[in-house]
XYZ file of C-alpha atoms in Angstrom:
370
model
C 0.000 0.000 0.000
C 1.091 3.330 -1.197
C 1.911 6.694 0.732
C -1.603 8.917 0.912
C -1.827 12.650 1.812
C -4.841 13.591 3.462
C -5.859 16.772 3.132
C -8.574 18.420 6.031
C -9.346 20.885 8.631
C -7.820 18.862 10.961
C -6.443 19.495 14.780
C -9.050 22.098 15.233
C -11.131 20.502 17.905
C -13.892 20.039 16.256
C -15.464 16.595 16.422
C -16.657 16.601 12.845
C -13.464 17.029 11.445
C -12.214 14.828 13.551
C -14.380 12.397 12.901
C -13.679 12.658 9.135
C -9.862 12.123 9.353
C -10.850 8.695 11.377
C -13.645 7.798 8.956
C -10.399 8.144 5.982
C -8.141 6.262 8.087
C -10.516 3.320 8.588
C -11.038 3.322 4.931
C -7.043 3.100 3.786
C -6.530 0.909 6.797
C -3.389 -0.133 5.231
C -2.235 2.637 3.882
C 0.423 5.156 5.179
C -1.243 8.207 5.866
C 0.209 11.892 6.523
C -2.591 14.101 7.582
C -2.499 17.661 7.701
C -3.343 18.786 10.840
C -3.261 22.602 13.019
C -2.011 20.450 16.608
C 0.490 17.942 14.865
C 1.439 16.168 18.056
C -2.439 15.794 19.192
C -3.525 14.431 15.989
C -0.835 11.726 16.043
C -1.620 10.422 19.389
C -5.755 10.560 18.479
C -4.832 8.959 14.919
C -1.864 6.845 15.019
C -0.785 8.932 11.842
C 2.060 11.216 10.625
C 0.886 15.346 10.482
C 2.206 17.711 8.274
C 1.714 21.240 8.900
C -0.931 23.092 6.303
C 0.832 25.611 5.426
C 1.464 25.214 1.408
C 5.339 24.812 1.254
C 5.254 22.360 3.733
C 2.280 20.342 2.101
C 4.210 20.626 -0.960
C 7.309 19.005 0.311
C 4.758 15.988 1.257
C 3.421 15.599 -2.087
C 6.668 14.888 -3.561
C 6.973 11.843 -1.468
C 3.482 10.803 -1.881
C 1.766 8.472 -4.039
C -1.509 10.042 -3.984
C -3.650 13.499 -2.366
C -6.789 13.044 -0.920
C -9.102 15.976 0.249
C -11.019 14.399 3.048
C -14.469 15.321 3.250
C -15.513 19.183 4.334
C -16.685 22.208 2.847
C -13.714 22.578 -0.139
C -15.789 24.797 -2.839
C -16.692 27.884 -0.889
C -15.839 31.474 -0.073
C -14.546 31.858 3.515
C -16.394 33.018 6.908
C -14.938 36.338 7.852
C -13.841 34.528 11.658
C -11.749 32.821 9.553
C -8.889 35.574 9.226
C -8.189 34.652 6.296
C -8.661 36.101 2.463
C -11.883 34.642 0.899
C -10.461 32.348 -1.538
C -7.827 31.616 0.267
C -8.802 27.771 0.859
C -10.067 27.786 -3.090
C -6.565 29.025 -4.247
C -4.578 26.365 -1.811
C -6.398 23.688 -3.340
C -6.354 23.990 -6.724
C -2.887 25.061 -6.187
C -2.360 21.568 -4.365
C -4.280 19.783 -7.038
C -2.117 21.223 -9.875
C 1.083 20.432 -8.062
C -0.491 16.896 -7.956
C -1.175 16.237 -11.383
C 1.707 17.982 -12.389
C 3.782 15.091 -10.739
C 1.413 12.491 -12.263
C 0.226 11.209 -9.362
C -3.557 10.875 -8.628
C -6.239 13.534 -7.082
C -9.153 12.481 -5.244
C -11.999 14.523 -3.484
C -14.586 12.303 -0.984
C -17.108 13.271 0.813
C -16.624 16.975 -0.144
C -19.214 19.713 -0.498
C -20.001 23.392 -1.623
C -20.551 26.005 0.051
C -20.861 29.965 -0.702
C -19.399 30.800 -4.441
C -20.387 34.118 -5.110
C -17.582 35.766 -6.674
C -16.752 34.857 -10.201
C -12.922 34.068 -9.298
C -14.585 32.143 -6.667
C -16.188 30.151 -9.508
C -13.456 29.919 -11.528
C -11.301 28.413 -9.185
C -14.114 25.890 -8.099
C -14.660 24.732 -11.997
C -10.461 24.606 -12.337
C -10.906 21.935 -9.177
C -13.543 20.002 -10.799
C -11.288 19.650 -13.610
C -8.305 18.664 -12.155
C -9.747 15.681 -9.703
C -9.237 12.437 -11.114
C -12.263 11.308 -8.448
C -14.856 13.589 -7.138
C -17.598 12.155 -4.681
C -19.828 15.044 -3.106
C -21.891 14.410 0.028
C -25.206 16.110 -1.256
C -27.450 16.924 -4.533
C -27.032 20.232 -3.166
C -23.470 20.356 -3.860
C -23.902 18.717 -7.688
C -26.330 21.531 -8.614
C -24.755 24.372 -6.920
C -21.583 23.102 -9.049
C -23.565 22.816 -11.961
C -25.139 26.540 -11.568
C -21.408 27.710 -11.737
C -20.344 25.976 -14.834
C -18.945 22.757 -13.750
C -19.220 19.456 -16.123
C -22.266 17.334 -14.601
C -23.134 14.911 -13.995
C -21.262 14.503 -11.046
C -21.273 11.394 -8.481
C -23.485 12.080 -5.300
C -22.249 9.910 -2.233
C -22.415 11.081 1.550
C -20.858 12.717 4.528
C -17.668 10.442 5.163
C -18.949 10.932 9.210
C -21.754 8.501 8.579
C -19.058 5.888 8.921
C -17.948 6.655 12.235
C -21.189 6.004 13.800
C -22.256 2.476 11.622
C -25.381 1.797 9.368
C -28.445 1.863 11.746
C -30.052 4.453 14.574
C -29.218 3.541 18.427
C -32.374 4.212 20.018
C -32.697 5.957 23.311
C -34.118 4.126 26.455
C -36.394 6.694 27.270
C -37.460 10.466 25.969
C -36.300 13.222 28.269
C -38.069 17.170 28.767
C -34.501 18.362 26.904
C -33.769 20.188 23.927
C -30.735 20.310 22.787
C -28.825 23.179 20.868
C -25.265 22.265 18.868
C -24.035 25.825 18.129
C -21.924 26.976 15.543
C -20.502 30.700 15.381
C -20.515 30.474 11.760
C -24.361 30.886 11.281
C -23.572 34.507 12.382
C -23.649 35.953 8.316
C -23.566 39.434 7.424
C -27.326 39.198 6.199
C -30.488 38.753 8.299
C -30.880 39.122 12.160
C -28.030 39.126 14.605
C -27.609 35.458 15.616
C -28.134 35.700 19.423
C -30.723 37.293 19.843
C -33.020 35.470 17.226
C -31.671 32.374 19.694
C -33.035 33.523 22.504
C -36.081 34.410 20.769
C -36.222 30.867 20.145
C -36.077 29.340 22.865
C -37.510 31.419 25.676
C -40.911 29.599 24.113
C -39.416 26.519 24.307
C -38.408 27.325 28.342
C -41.364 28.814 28.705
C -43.502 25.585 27.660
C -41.609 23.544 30.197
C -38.615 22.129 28.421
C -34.828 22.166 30.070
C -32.507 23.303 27.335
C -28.776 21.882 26.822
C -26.746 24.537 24.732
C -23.727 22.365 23.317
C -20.550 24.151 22.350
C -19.235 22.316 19.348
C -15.944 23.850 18.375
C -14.121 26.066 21.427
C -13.212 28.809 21.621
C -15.504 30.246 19.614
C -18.932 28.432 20.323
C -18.149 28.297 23.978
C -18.100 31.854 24.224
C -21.059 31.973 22.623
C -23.169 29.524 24.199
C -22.560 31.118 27.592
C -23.623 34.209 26.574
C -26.958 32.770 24.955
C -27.155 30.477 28.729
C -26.919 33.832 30.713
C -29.656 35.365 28.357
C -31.755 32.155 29.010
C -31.071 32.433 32.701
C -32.615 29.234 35.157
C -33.593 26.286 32.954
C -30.747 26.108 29.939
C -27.275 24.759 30.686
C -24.299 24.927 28.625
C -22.598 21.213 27.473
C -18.669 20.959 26.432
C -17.548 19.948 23.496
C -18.522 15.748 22.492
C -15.783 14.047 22.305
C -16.315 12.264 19.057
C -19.281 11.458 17.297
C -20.626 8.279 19.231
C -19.478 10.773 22.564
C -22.138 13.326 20.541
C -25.255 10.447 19.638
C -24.642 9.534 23.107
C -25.303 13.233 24.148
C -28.280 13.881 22.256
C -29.617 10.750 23.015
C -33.369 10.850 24.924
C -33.623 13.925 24.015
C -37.229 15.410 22.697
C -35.236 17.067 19.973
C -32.401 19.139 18.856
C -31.904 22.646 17.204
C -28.866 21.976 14.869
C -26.294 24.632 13.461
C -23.653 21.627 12.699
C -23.726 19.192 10.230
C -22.266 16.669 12.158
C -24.290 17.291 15.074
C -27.330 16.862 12.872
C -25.464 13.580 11.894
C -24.955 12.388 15.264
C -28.491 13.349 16.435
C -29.885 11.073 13.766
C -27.897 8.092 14.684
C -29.377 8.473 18.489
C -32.724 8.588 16.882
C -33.297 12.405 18.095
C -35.611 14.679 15.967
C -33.993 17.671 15.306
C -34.600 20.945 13.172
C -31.696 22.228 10.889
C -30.694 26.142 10.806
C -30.036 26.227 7.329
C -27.221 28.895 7.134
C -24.964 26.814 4.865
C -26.547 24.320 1.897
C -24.879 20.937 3.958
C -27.676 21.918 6.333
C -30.425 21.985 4.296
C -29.038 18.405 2.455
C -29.043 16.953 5.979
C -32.573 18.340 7.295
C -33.364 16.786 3.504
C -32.308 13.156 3.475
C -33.545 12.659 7.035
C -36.717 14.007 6.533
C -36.658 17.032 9.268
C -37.497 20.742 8.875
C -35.331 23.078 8.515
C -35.379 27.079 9.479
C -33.041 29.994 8.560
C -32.097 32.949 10.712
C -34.920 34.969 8.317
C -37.480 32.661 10.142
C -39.623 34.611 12.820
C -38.098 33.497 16.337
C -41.857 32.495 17.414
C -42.269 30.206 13.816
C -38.647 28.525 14.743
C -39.413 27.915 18.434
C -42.775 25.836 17.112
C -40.882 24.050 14.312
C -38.694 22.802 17.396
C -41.602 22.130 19.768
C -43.347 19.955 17.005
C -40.171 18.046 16.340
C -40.560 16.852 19.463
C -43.487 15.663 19.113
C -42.325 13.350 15.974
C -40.628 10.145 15.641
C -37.652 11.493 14.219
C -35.383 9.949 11.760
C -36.042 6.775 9.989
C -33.287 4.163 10.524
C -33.908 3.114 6.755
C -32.408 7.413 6.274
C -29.588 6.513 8.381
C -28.685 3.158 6.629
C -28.737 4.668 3.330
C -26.379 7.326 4.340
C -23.588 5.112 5.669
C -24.299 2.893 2.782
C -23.599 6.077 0.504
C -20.328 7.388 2.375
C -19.382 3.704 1.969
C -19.688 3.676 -1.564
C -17.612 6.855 -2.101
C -14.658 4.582 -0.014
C -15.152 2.314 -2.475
C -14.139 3.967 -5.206
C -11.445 5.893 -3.685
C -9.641 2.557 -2.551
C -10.391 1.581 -6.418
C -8.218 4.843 -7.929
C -5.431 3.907 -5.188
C -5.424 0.098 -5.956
C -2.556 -1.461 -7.451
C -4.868 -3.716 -9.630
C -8.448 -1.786 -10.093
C -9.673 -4.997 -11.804
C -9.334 -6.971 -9.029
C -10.318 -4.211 -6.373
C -13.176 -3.736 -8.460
C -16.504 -2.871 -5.816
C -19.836 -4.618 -7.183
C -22.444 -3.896 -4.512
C -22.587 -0.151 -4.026
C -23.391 2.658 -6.606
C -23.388 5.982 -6.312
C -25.934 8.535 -7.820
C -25.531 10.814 -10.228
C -26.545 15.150 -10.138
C -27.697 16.534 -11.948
C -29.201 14.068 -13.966
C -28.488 13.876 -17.758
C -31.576 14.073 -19.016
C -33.525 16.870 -16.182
């Protein structure tokens, strides 16, 4: 087995990511992996893998001695969040800059599990085309992501497969013992946009209703520092009856957390992911299209900051009051992300003949003939 550079916002401390790099490293079990990774020395111990720091000269130097680049999972096409201190396209130009440095050297690209996010500028769309062109595999984890690529010019159809964090958390729901008076809330600072209401206070507005009709609510910070800070100021606006909840561990650490309760208000993907393996209803704040694909396959509603506080607080209240996800939803997910493993252990496979996989297919978005 061959030398494979994964590429992800890794060493961040957030469990999705996280979750991700061990979903890849189950998949090219085998393999020697080199991750890239902000906390080298934490990842290592967590992973059992070599690091690489992420900035580009040093990710360079990697690729020389690789035999192939993969970009595990995560938002790739998009514009960045203004938290993120960086320029806009800065993680657009990195990768296609990676990607050309890649194929330059003959050696193969793959993107699994990836998705797209804001592309509003027409560099921004540019870049994300010159990526789609350069991949010599490209799974996306949503329909949303295959027609948002297709609106910006992008050759289609293009293979739909699922969130590689599916995998972490196997094929079917755990159901809880018993149904708590909680509702949980996984925050994320980046629903804060420069559009539409101011982010706290339309939580608040949310869930003083929810308080007020009896419920206890659990406000879990997903990534620190950032979320943390937040969530205790939304807990001290909230006052007796909502609590604030550390960071999961890990995904099952998550499912385990959201467990029993009556449902969850979700501004993470992979919180949304976790709450539908432990069988919890939840309602997705749509601020980034992954949400919306989520909320989609799993059959739950979805709200946007836009939403009146008062309409959001009853979408929550009458998830609770529903059955939640379907474990047929959750099977076909991990059965997706699977297939998209599949194929990537096909492109790195000595002999693709032999390695050939027969019993999972992906879809295909937009369709040829829509």
């Amino acid at each position: 087995m061959g030398k494979v550079l994964l590429a992800g916002a890794f060493g961040q401390g957030n469990p999705g990511d996280e979750a991700l790099l061990g979903a890849f490293m189950r998949a090219l079990d085998g393999h020697r992996v080199v991750a890239t990774s902000m906390t080298p020395q934490a990842t290592e111990v967590e992973h059992g893998c070599r690091t690489v720091a992420p900035s580009p000269g040093a990710v360079a130097r990697e690729v020389l001695t690789c035999d192939a680049v993969v970009y595990a999972g995560g938002t790739i096409f998009k514009e960045l969040h203004p938290s993120a201190r960086r320029p806009p396209l800065d993680l657009l130009r990195r990768a296609v800059g990676l990607a050309l440095l890649t194929r330059s050297l003959g050696k193969p690209l793959a993107l699994v599990g990836v998705g797209v996010g804001r592309l509003e500028s027409p560099a921004a769309r540019r870049l994300a085309r010159r990526l789609v062109a350069l991949a010599d595999l490209l799974v996306l984890r949503d329909e949303e992501s295959a027609h948002a690529l297709a609106r910006v010019g992008a050759p289609v159809p293009l293979r739909v497969g699922a969130d590689p964090g599916w995998t972490s958390l196997g094929a079917s729901r755990s159901f809880p013992s018993e149904v708590d008076d909680t509702m949980g809330v996984a925050l994320s600072h980046l629903a804060e946009g420069p559009r539409g209401p101011s982010l706290l206070p339309w939580l608040v507005g949310v869930l003083e209703p929810v308080l007020a009709a009896g419920f206890r609510v659990e406000v879990h910070a997903w990534q620190p520092p950032s979320d943390t800070l937040l969530g205790a100021e939304l807990v001290a606006r909230l006052g007796a009856g909502a609590a604030l909840v550390a960071s999961p561990r890990d995904l099952p650490h998550a499912r385990e957390s959201f467990s029993g309760q009556r449902a969850m208000l979700g501004l993470r993907l992979h919180a949304l992911i976790a709450a539908a393996s432990a069988g919890t209803p939840f309602v997705a704040l749509a601020h980034e299209p992954k949400l919306q694909a989520v909320a989609r396959v799993c059959g739950q509603a979805t709200v946007e900051t836009s939403t009146p506080p008062a309409v959001a607080a009853g979408a929550l209240l009458a998830a609770g009051e529903s059955p939640g996800v379907s474990a047929d939803a959750v099977r076909a997910q991990s059965v997706a992300a699977e297939a998209g493993f599949d194929l990537l252990r096909l492109l790195l496979s000595p002999d693709p003949m032999a390695d050939m996989p027969h019993e999972r297919t992906l879809a295909l978005e937009p369709r040829p003939w829509r």
